[in-house]
Every structure is written in C-alpha cells, then in structure tokens.
PDB file of C-alpha atoms in Angstrom:
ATOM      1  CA  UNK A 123       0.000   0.000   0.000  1.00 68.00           C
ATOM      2  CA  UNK A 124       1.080   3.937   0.017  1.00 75.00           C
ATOM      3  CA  UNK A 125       1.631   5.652   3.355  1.00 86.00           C
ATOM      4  CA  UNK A 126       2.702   8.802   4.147  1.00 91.00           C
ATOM      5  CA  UNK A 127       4.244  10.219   7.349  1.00 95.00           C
ATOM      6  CA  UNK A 128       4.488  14.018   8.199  1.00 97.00           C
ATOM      7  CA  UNK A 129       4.327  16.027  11.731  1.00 97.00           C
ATOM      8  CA  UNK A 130       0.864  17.263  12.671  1.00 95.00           C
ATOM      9  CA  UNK A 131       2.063  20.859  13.973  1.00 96.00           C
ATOM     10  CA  UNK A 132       4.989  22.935  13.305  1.00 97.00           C
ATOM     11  CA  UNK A 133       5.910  26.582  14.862  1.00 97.00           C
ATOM     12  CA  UNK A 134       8.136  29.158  14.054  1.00 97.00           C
ATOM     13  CA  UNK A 135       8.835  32.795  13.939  1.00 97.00           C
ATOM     14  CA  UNK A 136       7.890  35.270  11.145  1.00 97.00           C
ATOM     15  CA  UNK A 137      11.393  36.321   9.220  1.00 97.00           C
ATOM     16  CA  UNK A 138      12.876  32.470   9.970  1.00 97.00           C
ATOM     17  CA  UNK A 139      13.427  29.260   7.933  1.00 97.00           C
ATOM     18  CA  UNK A 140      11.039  26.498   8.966  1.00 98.00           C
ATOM     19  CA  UNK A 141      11.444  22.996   7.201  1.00 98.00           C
ATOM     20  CA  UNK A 142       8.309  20.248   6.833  1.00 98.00           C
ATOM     21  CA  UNK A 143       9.431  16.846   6.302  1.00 98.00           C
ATOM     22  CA  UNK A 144       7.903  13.592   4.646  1.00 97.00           C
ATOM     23  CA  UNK A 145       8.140   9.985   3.896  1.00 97.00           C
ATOM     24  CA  UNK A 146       6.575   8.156   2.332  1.00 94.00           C
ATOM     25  CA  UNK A 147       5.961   4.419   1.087  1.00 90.00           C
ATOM     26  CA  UNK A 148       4.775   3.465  -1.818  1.00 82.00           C
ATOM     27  CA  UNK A 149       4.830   0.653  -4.337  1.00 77.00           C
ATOM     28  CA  UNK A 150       6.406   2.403  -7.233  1.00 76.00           C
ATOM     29  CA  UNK A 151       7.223   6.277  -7.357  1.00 78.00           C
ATOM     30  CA  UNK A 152       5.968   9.057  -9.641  1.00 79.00           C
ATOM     31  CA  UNK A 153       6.577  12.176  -7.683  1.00 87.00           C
ATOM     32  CA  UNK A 154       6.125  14.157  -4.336  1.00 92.00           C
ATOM     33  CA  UNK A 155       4.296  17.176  -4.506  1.00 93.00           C
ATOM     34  CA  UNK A 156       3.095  19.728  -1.804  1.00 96.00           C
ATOM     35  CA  UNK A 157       0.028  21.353  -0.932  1.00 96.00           C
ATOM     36  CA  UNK A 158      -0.853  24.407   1.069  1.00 97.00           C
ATOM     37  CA  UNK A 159      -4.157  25.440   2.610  1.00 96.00           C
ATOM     38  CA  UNK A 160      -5.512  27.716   4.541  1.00 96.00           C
ATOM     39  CA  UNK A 161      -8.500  27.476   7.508  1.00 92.00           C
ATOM     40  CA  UNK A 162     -11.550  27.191   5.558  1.00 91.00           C
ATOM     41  CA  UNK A 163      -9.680  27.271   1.857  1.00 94.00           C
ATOM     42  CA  UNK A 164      -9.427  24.615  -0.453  1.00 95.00           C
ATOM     43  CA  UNK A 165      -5.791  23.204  -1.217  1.00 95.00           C
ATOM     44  CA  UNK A 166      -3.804  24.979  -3.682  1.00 95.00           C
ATOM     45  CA  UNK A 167      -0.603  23.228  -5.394  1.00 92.00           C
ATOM     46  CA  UNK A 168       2.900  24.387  -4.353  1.00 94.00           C
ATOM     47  CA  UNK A 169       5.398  22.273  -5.899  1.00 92.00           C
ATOM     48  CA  UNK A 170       6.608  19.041  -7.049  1.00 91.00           C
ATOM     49  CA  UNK A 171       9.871  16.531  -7.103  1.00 93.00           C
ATOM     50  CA  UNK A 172       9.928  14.054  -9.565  1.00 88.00           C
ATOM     51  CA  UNK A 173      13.256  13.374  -9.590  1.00 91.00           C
ATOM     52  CA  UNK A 174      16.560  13.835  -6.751  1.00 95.00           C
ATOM     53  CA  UNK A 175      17.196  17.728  -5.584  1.00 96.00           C
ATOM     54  CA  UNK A 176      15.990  20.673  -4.687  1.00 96.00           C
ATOM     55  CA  UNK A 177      13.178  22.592  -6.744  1.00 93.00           C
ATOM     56  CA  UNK A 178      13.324  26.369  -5.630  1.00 93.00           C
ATOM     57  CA  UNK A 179      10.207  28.535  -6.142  1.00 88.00           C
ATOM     58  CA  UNK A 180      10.571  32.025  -4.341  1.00 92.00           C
ATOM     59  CA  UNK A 181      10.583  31.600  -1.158  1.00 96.00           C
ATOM     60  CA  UNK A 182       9.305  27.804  -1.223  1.00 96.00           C
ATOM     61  CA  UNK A 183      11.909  25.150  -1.698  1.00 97.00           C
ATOM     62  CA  UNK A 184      10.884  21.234  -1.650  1.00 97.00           C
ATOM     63  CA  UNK A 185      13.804  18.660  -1.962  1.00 97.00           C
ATOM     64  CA  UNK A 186      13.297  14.747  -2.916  1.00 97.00           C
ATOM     65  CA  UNK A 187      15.531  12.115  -1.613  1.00 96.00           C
ATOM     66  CA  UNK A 188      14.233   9.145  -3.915  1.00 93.00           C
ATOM     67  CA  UNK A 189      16.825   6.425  -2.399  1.00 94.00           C
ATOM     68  CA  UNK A 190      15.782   7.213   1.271  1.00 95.00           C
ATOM     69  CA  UNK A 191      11.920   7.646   0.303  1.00 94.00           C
ATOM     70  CA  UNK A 192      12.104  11.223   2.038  1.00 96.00           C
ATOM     71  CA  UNK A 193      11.089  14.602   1.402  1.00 97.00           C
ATOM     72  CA  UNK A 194      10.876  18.161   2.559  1.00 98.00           C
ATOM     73  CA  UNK A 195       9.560  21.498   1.963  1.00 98.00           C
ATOM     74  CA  UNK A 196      11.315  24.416   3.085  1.00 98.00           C
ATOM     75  CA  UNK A 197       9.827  28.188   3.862  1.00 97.00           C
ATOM     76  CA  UNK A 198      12.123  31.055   4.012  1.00 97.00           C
ATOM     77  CA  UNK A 199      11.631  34.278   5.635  1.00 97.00           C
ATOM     78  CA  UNK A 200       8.543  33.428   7.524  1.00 98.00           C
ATOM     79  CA  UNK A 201       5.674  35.828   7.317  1.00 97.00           C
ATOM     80  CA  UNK A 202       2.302  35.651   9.524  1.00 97.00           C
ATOM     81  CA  UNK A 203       0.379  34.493   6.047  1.00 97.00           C
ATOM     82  CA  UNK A 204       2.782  31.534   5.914  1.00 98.00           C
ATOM     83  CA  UNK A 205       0.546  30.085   8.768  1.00 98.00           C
ATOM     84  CA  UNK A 206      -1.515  27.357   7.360  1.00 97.00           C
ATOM     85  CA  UNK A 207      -1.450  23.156   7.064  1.00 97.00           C
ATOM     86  CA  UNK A 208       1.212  21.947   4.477  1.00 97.00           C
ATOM     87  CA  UNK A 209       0.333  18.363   3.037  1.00 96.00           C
ATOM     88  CA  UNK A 210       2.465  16.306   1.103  1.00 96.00           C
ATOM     89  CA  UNK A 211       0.682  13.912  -1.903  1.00 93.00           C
ATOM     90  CA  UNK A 212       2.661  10.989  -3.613  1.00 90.00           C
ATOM     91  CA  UNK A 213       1.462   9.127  -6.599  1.00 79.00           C
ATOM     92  CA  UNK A 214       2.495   5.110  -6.425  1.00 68.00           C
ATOM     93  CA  UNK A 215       2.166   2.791  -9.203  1.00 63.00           C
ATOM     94  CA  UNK A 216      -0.470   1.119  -8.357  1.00 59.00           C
ATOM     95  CA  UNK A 217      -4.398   2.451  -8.391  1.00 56.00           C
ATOM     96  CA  UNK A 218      -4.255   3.716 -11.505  1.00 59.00           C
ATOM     97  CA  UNK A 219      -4.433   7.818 -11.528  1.00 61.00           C
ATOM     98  CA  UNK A 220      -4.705   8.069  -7.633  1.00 73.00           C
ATOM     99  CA  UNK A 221      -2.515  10.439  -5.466  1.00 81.00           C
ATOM    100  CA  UNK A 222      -2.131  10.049  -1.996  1.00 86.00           C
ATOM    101  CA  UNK A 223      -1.908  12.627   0.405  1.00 91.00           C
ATOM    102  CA  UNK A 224      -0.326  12.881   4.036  1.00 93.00           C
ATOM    103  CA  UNK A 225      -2.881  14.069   7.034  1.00 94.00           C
ATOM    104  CA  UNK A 226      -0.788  17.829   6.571  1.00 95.00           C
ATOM    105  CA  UNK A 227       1.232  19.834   9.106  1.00 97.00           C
ATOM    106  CA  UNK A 228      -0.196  22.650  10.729  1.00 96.00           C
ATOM    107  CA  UNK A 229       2.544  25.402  10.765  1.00 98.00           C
ATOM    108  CA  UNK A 230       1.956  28.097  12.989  1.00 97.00           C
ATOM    109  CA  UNK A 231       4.110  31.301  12.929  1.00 98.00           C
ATOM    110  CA  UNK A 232       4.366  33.803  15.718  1.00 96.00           C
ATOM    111  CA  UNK A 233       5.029  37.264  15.326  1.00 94.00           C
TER     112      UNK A 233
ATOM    113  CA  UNK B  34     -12.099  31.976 -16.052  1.00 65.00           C
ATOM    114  CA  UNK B  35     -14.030  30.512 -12.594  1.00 78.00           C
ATOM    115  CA  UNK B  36     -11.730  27.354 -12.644  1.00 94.00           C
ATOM    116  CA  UNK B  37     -13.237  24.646 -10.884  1.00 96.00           C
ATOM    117  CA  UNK B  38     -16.404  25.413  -8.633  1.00 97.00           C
ATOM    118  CA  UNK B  39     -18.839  23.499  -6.530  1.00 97.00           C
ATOM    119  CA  UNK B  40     -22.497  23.486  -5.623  1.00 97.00           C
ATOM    120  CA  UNK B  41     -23.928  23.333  -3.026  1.00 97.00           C
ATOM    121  CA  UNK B  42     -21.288  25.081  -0.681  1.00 96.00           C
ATOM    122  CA  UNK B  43     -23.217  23.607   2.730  1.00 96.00           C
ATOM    123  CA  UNK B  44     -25.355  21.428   3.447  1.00 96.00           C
ATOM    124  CA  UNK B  45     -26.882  19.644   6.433  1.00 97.00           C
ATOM    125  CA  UNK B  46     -29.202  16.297   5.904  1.00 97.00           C
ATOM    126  CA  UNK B  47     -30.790  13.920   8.383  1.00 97.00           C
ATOM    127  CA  UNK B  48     -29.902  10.549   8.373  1.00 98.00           C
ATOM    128  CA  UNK B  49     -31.259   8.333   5.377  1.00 97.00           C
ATOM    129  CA  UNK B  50     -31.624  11.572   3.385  1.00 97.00           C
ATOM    130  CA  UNK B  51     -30.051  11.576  -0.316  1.00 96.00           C
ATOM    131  CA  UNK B  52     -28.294  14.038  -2.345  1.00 96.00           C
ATOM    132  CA  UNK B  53     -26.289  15.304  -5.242  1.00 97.00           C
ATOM    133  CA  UNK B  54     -22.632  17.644  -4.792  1.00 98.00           C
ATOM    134  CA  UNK B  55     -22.389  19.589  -8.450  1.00 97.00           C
ATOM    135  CA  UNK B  56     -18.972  20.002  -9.581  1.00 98.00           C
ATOM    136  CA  UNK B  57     -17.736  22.204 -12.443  1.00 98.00           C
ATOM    137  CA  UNK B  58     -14.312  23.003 -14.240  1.00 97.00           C
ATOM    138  CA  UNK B  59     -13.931  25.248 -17.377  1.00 96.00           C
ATOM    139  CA  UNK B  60     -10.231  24.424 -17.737  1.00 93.00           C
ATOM    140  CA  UNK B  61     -10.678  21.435 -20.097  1.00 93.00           C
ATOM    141  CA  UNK B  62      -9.000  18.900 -17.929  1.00 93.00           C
ATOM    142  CA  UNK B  63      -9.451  15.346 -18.391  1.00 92.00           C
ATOM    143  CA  UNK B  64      -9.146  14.233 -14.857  1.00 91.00           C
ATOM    144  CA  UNK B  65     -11.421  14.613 -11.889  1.00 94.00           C
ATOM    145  CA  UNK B  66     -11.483  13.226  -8.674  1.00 94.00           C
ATOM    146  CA  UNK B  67     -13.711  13.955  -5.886  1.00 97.00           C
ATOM    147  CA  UNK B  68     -12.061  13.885  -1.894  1.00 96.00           C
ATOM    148  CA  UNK B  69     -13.208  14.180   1.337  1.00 97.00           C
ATOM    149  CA  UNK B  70     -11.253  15.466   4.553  1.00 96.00           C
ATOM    150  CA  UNK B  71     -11.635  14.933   8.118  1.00 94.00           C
ATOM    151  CA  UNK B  72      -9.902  16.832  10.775  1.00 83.00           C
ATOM    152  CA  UNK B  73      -6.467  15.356  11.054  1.00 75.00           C
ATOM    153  CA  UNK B  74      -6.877  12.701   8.091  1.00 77.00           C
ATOM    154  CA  UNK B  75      -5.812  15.167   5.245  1.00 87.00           C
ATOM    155  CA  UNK B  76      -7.689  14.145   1.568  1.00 93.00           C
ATOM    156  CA  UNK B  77      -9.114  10.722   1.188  1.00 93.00           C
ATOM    157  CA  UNK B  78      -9.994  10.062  -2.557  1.00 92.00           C
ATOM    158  CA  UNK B  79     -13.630   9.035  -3.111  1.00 95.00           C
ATOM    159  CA  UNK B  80     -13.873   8.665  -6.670  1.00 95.00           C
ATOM    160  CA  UNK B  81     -12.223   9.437 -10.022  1.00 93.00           C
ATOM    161  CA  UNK B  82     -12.569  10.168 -13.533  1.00 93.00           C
ATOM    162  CA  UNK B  83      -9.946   9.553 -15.824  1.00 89.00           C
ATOM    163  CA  UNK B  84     -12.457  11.335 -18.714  1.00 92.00           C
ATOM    164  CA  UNK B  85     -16.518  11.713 -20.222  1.00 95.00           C
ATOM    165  CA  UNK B  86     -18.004   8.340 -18.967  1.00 95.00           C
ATOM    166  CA  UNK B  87     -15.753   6.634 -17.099  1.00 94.00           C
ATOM    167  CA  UNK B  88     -15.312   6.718 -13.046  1.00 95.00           C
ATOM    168  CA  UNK B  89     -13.346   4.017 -11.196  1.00 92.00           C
ATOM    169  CA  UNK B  90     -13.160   4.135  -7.279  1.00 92.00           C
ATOM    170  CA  UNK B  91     -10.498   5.636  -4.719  1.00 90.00           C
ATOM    171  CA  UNK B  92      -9.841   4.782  -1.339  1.00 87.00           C
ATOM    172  CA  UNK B  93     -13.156   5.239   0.174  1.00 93.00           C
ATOM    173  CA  UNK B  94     -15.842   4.921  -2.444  1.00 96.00           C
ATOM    174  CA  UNK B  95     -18.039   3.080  -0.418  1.00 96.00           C
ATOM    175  CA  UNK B  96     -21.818   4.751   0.539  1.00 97.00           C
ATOM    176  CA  UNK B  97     -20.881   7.589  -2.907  1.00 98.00           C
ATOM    177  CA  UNK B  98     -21.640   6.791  -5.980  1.00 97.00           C
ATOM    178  CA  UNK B  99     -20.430   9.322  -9.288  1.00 98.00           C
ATOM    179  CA  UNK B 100     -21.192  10.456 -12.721  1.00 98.00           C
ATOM    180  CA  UNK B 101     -19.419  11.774 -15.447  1.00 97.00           C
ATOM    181  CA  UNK B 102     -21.895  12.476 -18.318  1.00 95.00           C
ATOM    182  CA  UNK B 103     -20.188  15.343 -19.395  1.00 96.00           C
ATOM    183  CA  UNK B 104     -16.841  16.352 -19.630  1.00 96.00           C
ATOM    184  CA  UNK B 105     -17.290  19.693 -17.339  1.00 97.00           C
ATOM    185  CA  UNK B 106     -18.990  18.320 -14.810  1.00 98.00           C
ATOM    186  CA  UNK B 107     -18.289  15.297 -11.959  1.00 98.00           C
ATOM    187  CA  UNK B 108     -21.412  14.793  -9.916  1.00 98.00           C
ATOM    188  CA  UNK B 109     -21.168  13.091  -6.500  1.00 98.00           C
ATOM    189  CA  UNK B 110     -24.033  11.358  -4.791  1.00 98.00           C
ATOM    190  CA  UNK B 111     -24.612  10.310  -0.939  1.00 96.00           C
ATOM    191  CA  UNK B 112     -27.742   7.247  -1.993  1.00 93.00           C
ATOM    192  CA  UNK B 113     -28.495   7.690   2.190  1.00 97.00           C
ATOM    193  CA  UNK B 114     -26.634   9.512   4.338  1.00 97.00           C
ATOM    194  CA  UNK B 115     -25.176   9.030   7.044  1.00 97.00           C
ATOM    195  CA  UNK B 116     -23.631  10.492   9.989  1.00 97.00           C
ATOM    196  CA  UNK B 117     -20.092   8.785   9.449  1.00 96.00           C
ATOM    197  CA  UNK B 118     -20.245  10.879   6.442  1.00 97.00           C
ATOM    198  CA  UNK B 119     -20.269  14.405   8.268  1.00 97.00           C
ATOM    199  CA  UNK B 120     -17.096  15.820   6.139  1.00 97.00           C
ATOM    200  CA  UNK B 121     -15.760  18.209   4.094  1.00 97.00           C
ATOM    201  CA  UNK B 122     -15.620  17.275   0.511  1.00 98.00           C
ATOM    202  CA  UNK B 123     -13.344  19.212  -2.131  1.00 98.00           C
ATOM    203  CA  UNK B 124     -13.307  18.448  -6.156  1.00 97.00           C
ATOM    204  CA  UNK B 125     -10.434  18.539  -8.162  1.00 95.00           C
ATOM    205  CA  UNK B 126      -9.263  18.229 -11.611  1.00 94.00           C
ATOM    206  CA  UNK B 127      -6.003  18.056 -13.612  1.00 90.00           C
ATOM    207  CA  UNK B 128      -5.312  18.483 -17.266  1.00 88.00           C
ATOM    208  CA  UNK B 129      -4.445  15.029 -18.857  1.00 81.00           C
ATOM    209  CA  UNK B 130      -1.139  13.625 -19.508  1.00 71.00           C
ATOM    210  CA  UNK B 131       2.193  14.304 -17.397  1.00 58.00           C
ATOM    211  CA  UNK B 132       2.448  12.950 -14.099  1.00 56.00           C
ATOM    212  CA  UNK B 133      -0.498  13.186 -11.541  1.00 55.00           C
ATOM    213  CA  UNK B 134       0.328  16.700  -9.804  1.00 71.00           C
ATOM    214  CA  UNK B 135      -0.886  19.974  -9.725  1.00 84.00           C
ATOM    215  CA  UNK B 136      -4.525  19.265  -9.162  1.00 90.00           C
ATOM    216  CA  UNK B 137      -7.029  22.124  -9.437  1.00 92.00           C
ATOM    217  CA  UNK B 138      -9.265  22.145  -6.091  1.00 96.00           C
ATOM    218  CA  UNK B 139     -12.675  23.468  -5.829  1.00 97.00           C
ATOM    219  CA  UNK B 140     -13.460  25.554  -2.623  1.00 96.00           C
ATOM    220  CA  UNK B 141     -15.260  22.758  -0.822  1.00 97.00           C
ATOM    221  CA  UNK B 142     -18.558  21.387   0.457  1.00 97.00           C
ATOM    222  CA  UNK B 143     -19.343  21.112   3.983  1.00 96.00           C
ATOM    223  CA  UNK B 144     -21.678  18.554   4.957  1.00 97.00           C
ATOM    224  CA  UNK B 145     -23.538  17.699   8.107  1.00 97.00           C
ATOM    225  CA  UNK B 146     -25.792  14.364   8.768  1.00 97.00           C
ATOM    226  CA  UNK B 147     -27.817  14.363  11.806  1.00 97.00           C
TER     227      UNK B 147
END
C-alpha cells in the first residue's frame, strides 16, 4: 500500500526558515508534490519533485531524496500568512491515476 | 475563467436523506477526482474520472456513488446519508497527460448528517 508520514504541527517565527518533512511508502514512485491550505480554503498546489534535488520557487523550496523515500519542503523568511497546514501527496504505481496525500502539518508562525 | 467550482457550498441532511454535490471546471481537464477530509486525516480520494463516462473508485468509495456524463462536470451522490459521512468534501481536476500533480481544487462542500 502507500503511506505517508508528516508532523501534525509545526511553529516558528515570522522572518525564519522552517522545514516540513515527509516519507513516504509506496509501491512504485511518480513524484512528491506539496500542498498548502488555509483554515476554511481549499488546497492549492505548491510544488513538485519528480526526480533527486531541490526545486526552488521564491521563497518555497521542496527537496526529494528518492533512495531514502524522504522529502521536505522548506519556507524562508517566515511571514504571519505563511501560517496554514502543508500536506504532502505521492502518486504510487499502483491504483491507476490516484494520489495520496499525508494528514498535513499545521505550521503556525508567531510574530 | 471561474476554474473549478462546486455546488452546493453547505449542506446539512438527516440521516437516510439523499443528495447530489455539483462540480464544475472550465479548464478542459481530463481528470477529476472527488475527496473528502476529516480533521487530522488530510484528503481521502472518493472517486475518479480519468475522462466523459468513465469513473473508477479511490480509497473510500463506499456509501458515494459518481457520474461523469459530461466532460465539465463530476457529480457526486450520498444514496443515504449518514452520519459517518459528516465531512468536508473538495473536487479537483487536472489536465491530462504528465504525471499526476498539480490538481485544481474546488473551494469545498461542507456537509452535516444528523
């Protein structure tokens, strides 16, 4: 089956580097992508790894690890929008067209 | 361009009541896929539509059914609800072809069986 492990609550301060990790398990491997949504929003897609490395996008990073099944998305320079739950989605190779997503981490960020 | 919308945007039913969850995209895509997510679960995949006519089932199809008549639309129906089935449910589509990422999500439905 496809599992995916990431920590329910993350805090940090606004102007500082917070990083959410994830691994996953899967049987078969065609990417790790990364959602962000806010309290009453609907997700909205952030990036994606399909292959080793780091994938920058402004202030968003998100690094793959394929060999070690891991993961992570990185924030820089905190700001008080920032706060909102992070989820991580894999797509195995089984199940057709189905993507699997982690339960999220809630990052908080104090002024 | 509205993207991808849904109807109704609440909604609460006794239990044993039926109904229908409308959703709409304007982007073209091929793919659709209808979720639902519980507080501390993340998404759970309901059903999916790989295209016009076709759904297969996700992870927890069971007490939903789906149709796909058109290519614009992905209907979702609760046959009699329940109140294990208190959620919020969010639509999504993708454009076809590519890897399966960057999903388009509708702003949600929040349902309530008593």
């Amino acid at each position: 089956g496809q599992s995916l492990e990431q920590p329910s609550e993350v805090t940090a301060v606004e102007g500082a580097i917070v990083q959410i990790n994830c691994t996953y398990q899967t049987s078969g491997f065609y990417g790790l992508s990364w959602y962000q949504q806010h309290d009453g929003g609907a997700p909205t897609f952030l990036s994606y790894n399909g292959l080793d490395g780091l994938e920058e996008t402004g202030r968003f990073s998100s690094f793959l690890s394929r060999s070690d099944s891991y993961g992570y998305l990185l924030l820089q320079e905190l700001q008080m929008k920032d706060s909102a739950s992070y989820f991580c989605a894999v797509r195995g190779s089984t199940g057709g067209f189905k993507t699997i997503f982690g339960a999220g981490t809630r990052l908080f960020v104090k002024a | 361009n509205a993207g991808v919308t849904q109807t109704p945007k609440f909604r609460v039913l006794k239990t044993g009541q039926s109904m229908t969850l409308l959703c709409a995209q304007d982007m073209n895509h091929e793919y659709m896929y209808w979720y639902r997510q519980d507080p501390g679960m993340g998404l759970r995949l309901i059903h999916y539509s790989v295209g016009e006519g076709t759904t297969a089932k996700g992870e927890v199809p069971d007490g939903y059914n789906v149709s796909r008549l058109k290519k614009q639309n992905f209907l979702l129906g609760l046959e009699s609800a329940a109140p294990s089935q208190t959620s919020v449910y969010f639509c999504a589509s993708r454009a076809a072809g590519g890897l399966d990422y960057e999903q388009y999500f509708g702003p949600g439905t929040r349902l309530t069986v008593t």
